[in-house]
mmCIF file with all atom_site columns, C-alpha atoms in Angstrom:
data_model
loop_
_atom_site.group_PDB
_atom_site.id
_atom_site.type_symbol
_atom_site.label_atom_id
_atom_site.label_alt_id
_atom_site.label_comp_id
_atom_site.label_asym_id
_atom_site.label_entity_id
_atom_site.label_seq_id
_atom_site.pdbx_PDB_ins_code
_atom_site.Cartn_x
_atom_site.Cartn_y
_atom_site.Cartn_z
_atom_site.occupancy
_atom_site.B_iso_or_equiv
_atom_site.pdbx_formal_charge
_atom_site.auth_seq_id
_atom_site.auth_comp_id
_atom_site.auth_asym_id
_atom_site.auth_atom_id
_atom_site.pdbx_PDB_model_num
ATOM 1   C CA . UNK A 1 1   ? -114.033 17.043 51.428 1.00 44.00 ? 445 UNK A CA 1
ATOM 2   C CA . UNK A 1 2   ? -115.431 13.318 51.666 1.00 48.00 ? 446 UNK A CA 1
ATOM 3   C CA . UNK A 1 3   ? -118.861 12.522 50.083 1.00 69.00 ? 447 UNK A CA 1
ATOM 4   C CA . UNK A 1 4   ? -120.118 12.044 53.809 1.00 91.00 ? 448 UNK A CA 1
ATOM 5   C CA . UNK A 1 5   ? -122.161 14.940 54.097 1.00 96.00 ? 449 UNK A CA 1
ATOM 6   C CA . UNK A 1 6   ? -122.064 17.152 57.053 1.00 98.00 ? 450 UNK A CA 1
ATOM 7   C CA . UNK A 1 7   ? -124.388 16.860 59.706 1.00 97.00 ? 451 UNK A CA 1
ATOM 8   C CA . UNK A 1 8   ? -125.386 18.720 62.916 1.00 97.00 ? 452 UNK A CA 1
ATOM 9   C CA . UNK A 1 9   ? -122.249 17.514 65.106 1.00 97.00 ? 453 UNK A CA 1
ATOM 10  C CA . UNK A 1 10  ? -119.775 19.168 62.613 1.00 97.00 ? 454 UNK A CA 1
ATOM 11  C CA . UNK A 1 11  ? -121.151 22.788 63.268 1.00 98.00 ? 455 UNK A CA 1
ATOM 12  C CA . UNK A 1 12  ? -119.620 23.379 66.547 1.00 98.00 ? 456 UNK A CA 1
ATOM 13  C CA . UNK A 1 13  ? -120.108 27.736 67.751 1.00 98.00 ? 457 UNK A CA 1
ATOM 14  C CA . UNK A 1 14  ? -117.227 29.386 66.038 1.00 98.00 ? 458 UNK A CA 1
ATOM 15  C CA . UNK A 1 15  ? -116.544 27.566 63.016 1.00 98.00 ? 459 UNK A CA 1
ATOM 16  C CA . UNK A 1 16  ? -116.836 29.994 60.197 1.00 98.00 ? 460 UNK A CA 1
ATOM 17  C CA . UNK A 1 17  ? -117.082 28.998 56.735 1.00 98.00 ? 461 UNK A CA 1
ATOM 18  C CA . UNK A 1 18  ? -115.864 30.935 53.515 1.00 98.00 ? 462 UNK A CA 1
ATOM 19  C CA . UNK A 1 19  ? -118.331 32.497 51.391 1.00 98.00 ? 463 UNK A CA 1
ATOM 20  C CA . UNK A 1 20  ? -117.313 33.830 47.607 1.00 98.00 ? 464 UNK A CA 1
ATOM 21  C CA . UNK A 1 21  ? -115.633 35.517 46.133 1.00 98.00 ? 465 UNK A CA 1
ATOM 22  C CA . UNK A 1 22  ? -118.534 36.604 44.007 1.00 98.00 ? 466 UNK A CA 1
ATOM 23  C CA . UNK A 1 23  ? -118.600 39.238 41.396 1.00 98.00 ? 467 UNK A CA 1
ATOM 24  C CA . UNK A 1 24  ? -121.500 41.787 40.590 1.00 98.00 ? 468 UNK A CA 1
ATOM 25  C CA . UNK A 1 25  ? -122.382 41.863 37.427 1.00 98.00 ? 469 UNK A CA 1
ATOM 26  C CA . UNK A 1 26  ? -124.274 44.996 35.807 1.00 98.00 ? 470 UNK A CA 1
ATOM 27  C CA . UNK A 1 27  ? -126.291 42.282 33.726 1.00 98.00 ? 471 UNK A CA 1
ATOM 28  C CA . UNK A 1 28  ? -127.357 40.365 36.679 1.00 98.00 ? 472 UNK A CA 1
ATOM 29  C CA . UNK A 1 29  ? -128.254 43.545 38.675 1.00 98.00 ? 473 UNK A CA 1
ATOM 30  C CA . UNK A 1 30  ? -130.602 44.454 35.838 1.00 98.00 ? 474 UNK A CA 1
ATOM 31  C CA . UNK A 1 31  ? -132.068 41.050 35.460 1.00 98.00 ? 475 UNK A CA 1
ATOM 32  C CA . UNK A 1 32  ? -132.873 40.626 39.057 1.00 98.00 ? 476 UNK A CA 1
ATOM 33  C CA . UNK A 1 33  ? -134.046 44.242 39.088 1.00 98.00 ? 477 UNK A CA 1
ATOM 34  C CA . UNK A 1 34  ? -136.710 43.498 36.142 1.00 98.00 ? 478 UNK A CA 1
ATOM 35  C CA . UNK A 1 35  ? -138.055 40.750 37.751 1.00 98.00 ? 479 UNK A CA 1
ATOM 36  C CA . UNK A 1 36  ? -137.933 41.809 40.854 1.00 98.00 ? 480 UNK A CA 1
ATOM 37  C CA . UNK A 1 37  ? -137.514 44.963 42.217 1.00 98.00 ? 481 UNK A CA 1
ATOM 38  C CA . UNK A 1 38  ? -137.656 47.282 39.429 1.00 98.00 ? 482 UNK A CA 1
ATOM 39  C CA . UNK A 1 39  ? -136.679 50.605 40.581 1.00 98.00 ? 483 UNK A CA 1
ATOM 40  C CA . UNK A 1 40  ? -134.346 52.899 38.029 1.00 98.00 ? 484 UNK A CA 1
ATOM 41  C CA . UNK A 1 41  ? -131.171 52.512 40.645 1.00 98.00 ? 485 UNK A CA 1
ATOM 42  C CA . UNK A 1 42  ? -131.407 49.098 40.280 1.00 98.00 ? 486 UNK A CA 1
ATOM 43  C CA . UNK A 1 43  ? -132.565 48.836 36.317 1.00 98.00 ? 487 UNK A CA 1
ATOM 44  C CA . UNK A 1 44  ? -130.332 52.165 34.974 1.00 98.00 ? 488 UNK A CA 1
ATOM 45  C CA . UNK A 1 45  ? -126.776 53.515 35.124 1.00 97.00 ? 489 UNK A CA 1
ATOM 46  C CA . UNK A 1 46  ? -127.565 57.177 35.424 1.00 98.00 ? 490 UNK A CA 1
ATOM 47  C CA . UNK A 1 47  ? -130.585 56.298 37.587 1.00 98.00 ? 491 UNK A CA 1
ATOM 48  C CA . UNK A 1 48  ? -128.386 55.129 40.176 1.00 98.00 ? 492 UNK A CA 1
ATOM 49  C CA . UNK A 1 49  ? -125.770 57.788 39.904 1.00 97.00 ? 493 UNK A CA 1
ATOM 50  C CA . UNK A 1 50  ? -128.296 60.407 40.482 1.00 98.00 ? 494 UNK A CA 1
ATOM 51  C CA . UNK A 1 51  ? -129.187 58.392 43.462 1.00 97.00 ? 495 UNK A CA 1
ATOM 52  C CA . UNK A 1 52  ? -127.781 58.119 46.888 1.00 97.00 ? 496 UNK A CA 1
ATOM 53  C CA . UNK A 1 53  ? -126.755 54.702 46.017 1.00 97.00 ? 497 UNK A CA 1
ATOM 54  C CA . UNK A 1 54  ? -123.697 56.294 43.744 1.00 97.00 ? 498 UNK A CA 1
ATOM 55  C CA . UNK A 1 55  ? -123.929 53.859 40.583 1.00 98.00 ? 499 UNK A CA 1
ATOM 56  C CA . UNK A 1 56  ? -125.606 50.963 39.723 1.00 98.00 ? 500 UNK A CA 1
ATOM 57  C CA . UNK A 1 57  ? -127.086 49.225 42.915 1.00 98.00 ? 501 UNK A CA 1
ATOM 58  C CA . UNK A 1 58  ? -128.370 45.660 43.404 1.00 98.00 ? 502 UNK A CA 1
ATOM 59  C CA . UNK A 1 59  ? -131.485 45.141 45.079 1.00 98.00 ? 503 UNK A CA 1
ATOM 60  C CA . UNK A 1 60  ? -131.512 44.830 48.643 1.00 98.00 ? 504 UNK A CA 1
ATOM 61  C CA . UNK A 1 61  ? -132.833 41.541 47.840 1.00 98.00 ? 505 UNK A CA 1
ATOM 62  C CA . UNK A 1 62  ? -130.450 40.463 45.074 1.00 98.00 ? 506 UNK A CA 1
ATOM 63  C CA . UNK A 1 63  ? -127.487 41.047 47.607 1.00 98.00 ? 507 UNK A CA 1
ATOM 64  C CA . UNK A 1 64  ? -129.689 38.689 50.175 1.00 98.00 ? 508 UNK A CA 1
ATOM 65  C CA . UNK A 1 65  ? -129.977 36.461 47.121 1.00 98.00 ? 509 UNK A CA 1
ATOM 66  C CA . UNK A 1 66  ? -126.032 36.182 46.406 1.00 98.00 ? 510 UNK A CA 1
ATOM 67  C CA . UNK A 1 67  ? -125.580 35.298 50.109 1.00 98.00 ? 511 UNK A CA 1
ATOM 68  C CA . UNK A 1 68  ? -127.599 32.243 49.883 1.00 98.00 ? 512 UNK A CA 1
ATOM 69  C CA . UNK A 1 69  ? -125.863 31.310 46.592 1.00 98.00 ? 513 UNK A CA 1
ATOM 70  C CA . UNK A 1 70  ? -122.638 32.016 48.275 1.00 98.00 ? 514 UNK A CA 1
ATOM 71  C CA . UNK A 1 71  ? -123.963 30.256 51.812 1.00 98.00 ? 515 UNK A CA 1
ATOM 72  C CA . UNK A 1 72  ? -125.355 26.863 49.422 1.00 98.00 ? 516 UNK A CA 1
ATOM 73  C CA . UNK A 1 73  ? -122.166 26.790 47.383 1.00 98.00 ? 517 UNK A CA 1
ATOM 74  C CA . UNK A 1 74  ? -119.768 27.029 50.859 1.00 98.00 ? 518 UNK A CA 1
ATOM 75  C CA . UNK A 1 75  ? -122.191 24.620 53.089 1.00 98.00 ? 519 UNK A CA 1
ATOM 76  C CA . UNK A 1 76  ? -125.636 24.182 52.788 1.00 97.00 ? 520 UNK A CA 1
ATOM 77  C CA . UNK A 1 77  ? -125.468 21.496 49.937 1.00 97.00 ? 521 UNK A CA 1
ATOM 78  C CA . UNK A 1 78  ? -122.657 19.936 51.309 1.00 97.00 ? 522 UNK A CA 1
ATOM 79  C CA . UNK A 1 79  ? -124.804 19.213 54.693 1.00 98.00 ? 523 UNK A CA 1
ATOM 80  C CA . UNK A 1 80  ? -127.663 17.026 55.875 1.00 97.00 ? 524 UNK A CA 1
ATOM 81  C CA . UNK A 1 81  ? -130.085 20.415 56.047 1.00 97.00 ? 525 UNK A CA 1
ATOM 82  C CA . UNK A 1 82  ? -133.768 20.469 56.087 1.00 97.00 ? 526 UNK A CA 1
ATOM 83  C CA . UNK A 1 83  ? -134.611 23.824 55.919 1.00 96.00 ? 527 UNK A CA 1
ATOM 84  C CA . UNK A 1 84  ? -134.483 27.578 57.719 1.00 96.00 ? 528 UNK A CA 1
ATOM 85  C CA . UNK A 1 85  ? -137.151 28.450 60.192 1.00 95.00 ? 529 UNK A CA 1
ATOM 86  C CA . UNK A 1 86  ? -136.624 32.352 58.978 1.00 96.00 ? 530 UNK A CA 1
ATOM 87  C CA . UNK A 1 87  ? -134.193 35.103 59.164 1.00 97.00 ? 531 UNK A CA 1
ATOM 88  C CA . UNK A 1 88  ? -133.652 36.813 62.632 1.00 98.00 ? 532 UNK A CA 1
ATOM 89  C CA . UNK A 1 89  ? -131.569 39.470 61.069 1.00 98.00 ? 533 UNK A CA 1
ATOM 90  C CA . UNK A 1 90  ? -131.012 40.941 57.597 1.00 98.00 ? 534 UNK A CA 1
ATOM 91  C CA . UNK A 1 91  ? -128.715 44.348 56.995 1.00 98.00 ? 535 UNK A CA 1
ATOM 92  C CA . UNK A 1 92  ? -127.587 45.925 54.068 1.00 98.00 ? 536 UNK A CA 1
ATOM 93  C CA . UNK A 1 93  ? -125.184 47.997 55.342 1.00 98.00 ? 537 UNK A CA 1
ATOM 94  C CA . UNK A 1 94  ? -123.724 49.854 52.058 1.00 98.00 ? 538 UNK A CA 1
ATOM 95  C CA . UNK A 1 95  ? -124.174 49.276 48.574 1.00 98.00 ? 539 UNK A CA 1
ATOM 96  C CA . UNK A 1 96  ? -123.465 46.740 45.632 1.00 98.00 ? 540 UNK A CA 1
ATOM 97  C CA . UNK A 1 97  ? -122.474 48.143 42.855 1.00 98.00 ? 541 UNK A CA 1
ATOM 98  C CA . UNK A 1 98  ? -121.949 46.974 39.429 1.00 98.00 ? 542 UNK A CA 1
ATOM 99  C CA . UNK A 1 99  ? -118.113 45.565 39.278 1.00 98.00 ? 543 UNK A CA 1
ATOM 100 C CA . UNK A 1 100 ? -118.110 45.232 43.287 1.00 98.00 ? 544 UNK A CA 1
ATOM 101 C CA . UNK A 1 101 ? -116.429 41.659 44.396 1.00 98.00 ? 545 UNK A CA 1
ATOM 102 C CA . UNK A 1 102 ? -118.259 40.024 47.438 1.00 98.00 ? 546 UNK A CA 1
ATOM 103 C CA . UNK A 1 103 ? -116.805 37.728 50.077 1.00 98.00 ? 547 UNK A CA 1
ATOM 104 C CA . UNK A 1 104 ? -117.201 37.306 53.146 1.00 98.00 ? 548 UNK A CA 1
ATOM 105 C CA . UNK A 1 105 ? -117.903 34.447 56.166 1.00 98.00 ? 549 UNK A CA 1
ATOM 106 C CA . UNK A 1 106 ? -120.682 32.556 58.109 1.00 98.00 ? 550 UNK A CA 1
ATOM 107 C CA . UNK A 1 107 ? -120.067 31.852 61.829 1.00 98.00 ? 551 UNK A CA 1
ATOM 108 C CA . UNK A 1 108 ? -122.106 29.394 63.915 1.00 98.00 ? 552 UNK A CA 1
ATOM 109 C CA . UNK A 1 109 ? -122.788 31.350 66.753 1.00 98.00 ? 553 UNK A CA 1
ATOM 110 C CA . UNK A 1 110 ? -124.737 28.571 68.698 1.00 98.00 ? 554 UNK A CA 1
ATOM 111 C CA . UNK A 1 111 ? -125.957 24.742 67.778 1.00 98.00 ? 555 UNK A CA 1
ATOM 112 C CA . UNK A 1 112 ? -128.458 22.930 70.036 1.00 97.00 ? 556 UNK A CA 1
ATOM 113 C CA . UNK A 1 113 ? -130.437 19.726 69.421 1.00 95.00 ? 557 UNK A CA 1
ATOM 114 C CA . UNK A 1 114 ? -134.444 20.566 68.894 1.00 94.00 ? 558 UNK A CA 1
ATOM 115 C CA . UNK A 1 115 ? -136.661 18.559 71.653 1.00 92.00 ? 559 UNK A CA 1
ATOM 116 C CA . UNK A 1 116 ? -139.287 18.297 69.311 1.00 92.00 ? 560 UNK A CA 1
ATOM 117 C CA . UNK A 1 117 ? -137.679 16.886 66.825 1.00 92.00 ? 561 UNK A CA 1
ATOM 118 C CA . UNK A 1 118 ? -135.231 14.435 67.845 1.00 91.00 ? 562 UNK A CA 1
ATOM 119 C CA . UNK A 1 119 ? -132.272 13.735 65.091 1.00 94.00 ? 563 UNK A CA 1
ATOM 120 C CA . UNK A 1 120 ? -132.521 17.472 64.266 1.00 96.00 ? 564 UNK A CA 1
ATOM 121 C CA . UNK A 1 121 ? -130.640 20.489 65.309 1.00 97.00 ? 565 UNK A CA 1
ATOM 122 C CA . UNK A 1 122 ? -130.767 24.384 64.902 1.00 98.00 ? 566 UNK A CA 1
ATOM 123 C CA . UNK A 1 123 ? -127.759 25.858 63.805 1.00 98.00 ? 567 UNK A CA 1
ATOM 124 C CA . UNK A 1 124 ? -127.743 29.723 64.403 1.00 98.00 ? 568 UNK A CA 1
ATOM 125 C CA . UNK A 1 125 ? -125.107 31.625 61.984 1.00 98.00 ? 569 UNK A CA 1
ATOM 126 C CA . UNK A 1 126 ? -124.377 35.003 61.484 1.00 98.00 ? 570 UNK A CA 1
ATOM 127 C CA . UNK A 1 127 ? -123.274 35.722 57.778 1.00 98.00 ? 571 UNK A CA 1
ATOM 128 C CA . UNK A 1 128 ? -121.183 38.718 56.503 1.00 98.00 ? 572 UNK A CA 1
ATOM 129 C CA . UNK A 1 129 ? -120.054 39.980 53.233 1.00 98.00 ? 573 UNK A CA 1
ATOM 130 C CA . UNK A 1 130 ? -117.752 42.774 51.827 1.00 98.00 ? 574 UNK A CA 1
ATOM 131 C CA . UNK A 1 131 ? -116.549 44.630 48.854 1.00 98.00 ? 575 UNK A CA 1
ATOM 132 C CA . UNK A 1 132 ? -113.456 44.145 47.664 1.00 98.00 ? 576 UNK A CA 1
ATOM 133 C CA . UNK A 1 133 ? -112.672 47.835 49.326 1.00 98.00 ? 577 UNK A CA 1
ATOM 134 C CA . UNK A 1 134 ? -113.258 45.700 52.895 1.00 98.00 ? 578 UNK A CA 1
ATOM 135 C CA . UNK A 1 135 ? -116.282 47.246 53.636 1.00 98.00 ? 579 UNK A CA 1
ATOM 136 C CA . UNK A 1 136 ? -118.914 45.342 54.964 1.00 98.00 ? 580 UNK A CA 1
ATOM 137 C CA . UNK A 1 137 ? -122.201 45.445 52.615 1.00 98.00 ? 581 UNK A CA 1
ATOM 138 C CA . UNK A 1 138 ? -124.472 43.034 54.610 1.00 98.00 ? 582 UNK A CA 1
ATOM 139 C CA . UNK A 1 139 ? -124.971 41.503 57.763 1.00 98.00 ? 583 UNK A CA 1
ATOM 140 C CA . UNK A 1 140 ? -127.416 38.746 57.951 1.00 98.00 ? 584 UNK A CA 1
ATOM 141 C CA . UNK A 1 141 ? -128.274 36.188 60.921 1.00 98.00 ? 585 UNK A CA 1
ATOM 142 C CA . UNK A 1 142 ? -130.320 32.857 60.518 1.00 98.00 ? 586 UNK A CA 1
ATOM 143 C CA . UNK A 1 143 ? -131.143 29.330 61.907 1.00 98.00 ? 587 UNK A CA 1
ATOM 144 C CA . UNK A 1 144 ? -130.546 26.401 59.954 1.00 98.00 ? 588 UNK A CA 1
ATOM 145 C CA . UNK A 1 145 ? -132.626 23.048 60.619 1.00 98.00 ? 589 UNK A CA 1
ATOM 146 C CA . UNK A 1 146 ? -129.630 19.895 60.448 1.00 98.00 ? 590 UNK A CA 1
ATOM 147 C CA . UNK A 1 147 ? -129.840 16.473 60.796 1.00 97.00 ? 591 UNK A CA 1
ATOM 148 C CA . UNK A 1 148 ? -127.523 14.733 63.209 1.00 96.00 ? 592 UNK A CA 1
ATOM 149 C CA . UNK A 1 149 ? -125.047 12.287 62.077 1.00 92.00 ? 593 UNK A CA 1
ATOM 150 C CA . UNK A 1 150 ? -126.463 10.025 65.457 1.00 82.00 ? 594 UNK A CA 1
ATOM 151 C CA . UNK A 1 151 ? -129.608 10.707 65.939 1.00 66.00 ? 595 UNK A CA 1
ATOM 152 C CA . UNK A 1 152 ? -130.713 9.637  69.563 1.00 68.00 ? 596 UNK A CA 1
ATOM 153 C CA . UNK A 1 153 ? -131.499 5.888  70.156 1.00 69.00 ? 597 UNK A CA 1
ATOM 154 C CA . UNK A 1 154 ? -135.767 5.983  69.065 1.00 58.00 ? 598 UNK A CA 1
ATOM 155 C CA . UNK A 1 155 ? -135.672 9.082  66.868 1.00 55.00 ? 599 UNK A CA 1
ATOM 156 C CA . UNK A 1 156 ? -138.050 9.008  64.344 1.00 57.00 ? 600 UNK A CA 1
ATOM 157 C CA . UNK A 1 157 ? -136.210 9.865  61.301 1.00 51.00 ? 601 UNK A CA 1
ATOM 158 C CA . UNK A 1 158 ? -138.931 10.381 58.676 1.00 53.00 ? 602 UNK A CA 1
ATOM 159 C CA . UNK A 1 159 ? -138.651 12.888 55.922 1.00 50.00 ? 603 UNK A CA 1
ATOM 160 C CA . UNK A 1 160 ? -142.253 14.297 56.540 1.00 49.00 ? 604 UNK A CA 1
ATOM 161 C CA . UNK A 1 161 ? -142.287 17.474 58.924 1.00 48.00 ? 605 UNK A CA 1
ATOM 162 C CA . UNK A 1 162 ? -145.641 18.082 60.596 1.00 46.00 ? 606 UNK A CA 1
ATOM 163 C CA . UNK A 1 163 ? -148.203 20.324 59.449 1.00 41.00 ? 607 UNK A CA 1
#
């Protein structure tokens, strides 16, 4: 890829973009769990096998964690972004165990300029990830806020967003 970042005219609606592969690491699931979200599924081995989890399980949150790792290491830091109005949709379908291997995909589903903001664009995607057994472990859909390569003639292209 060139040093030009990518702006809001290179996410057309269907480009997908790779995302891991990304081992889960029992150490990691612990760590996040302790600061975190410190529930014994997430924090202890036998905890988690006595739970309906089946083993050591990351944190809802830790999995939602890896996919933004996984989303800024595919795209996000390679693009002119300025930020994510929220998350529309956030499922964790199954879960992450200790040893589990994530991958998975984002997908622009739709890209459309913002009126009041003009130079920026909202960039809707729809993220998801698997195990390494091809099951899908979370589905997660979210707008990005992207700066256009052209902004329109008289756009006021300052860094500060309102109030």
């Amino acid at each position: 890829m060139s040093a030009e970042k990518l702006s809001f005219e290179d996410f057309e609606p269907g480009r997908r973009f790779a995302l891991g592969p990304k081992p889960v690491l029992a150490e990691e699931i612990i760590e996040f769990a302790q600061e975190f979200d410190p529930q014994p599924m997430h924090l202890d081995e036998s905890a988690g096998r006595a739970s309906i989890l089946g083993g050591l399980a990351a944190s809802g949150w830790h999995t939602s964690a890896m996919l933004m790792r996984m989303m800024a290491d595919s795209y996000i830091v390679s693009a002119l972004c300025e930020g994510a109005p929220g998350i529309d949709l956030m499922e964790w379908r199954k879960p992450v165990l200790a040893g589990d291997t994530l991958q998975g995909h984002s997908t622009v589903l739709e890209a459309r300029q913002m009126r009041s903001r003009p130079g920026m664009g909202i960039v809707k995607f729809r993220h998801a990830l698997e195990n390494q057994r091809g099951e899908v472990v979370c589905l997660s859909e979210n707008s990005v806020m992207i700066r256009m390569r052209l902004p329109p003639e008289g756009a006021n292209m300052s860094s500060e967003l309102p109030a």
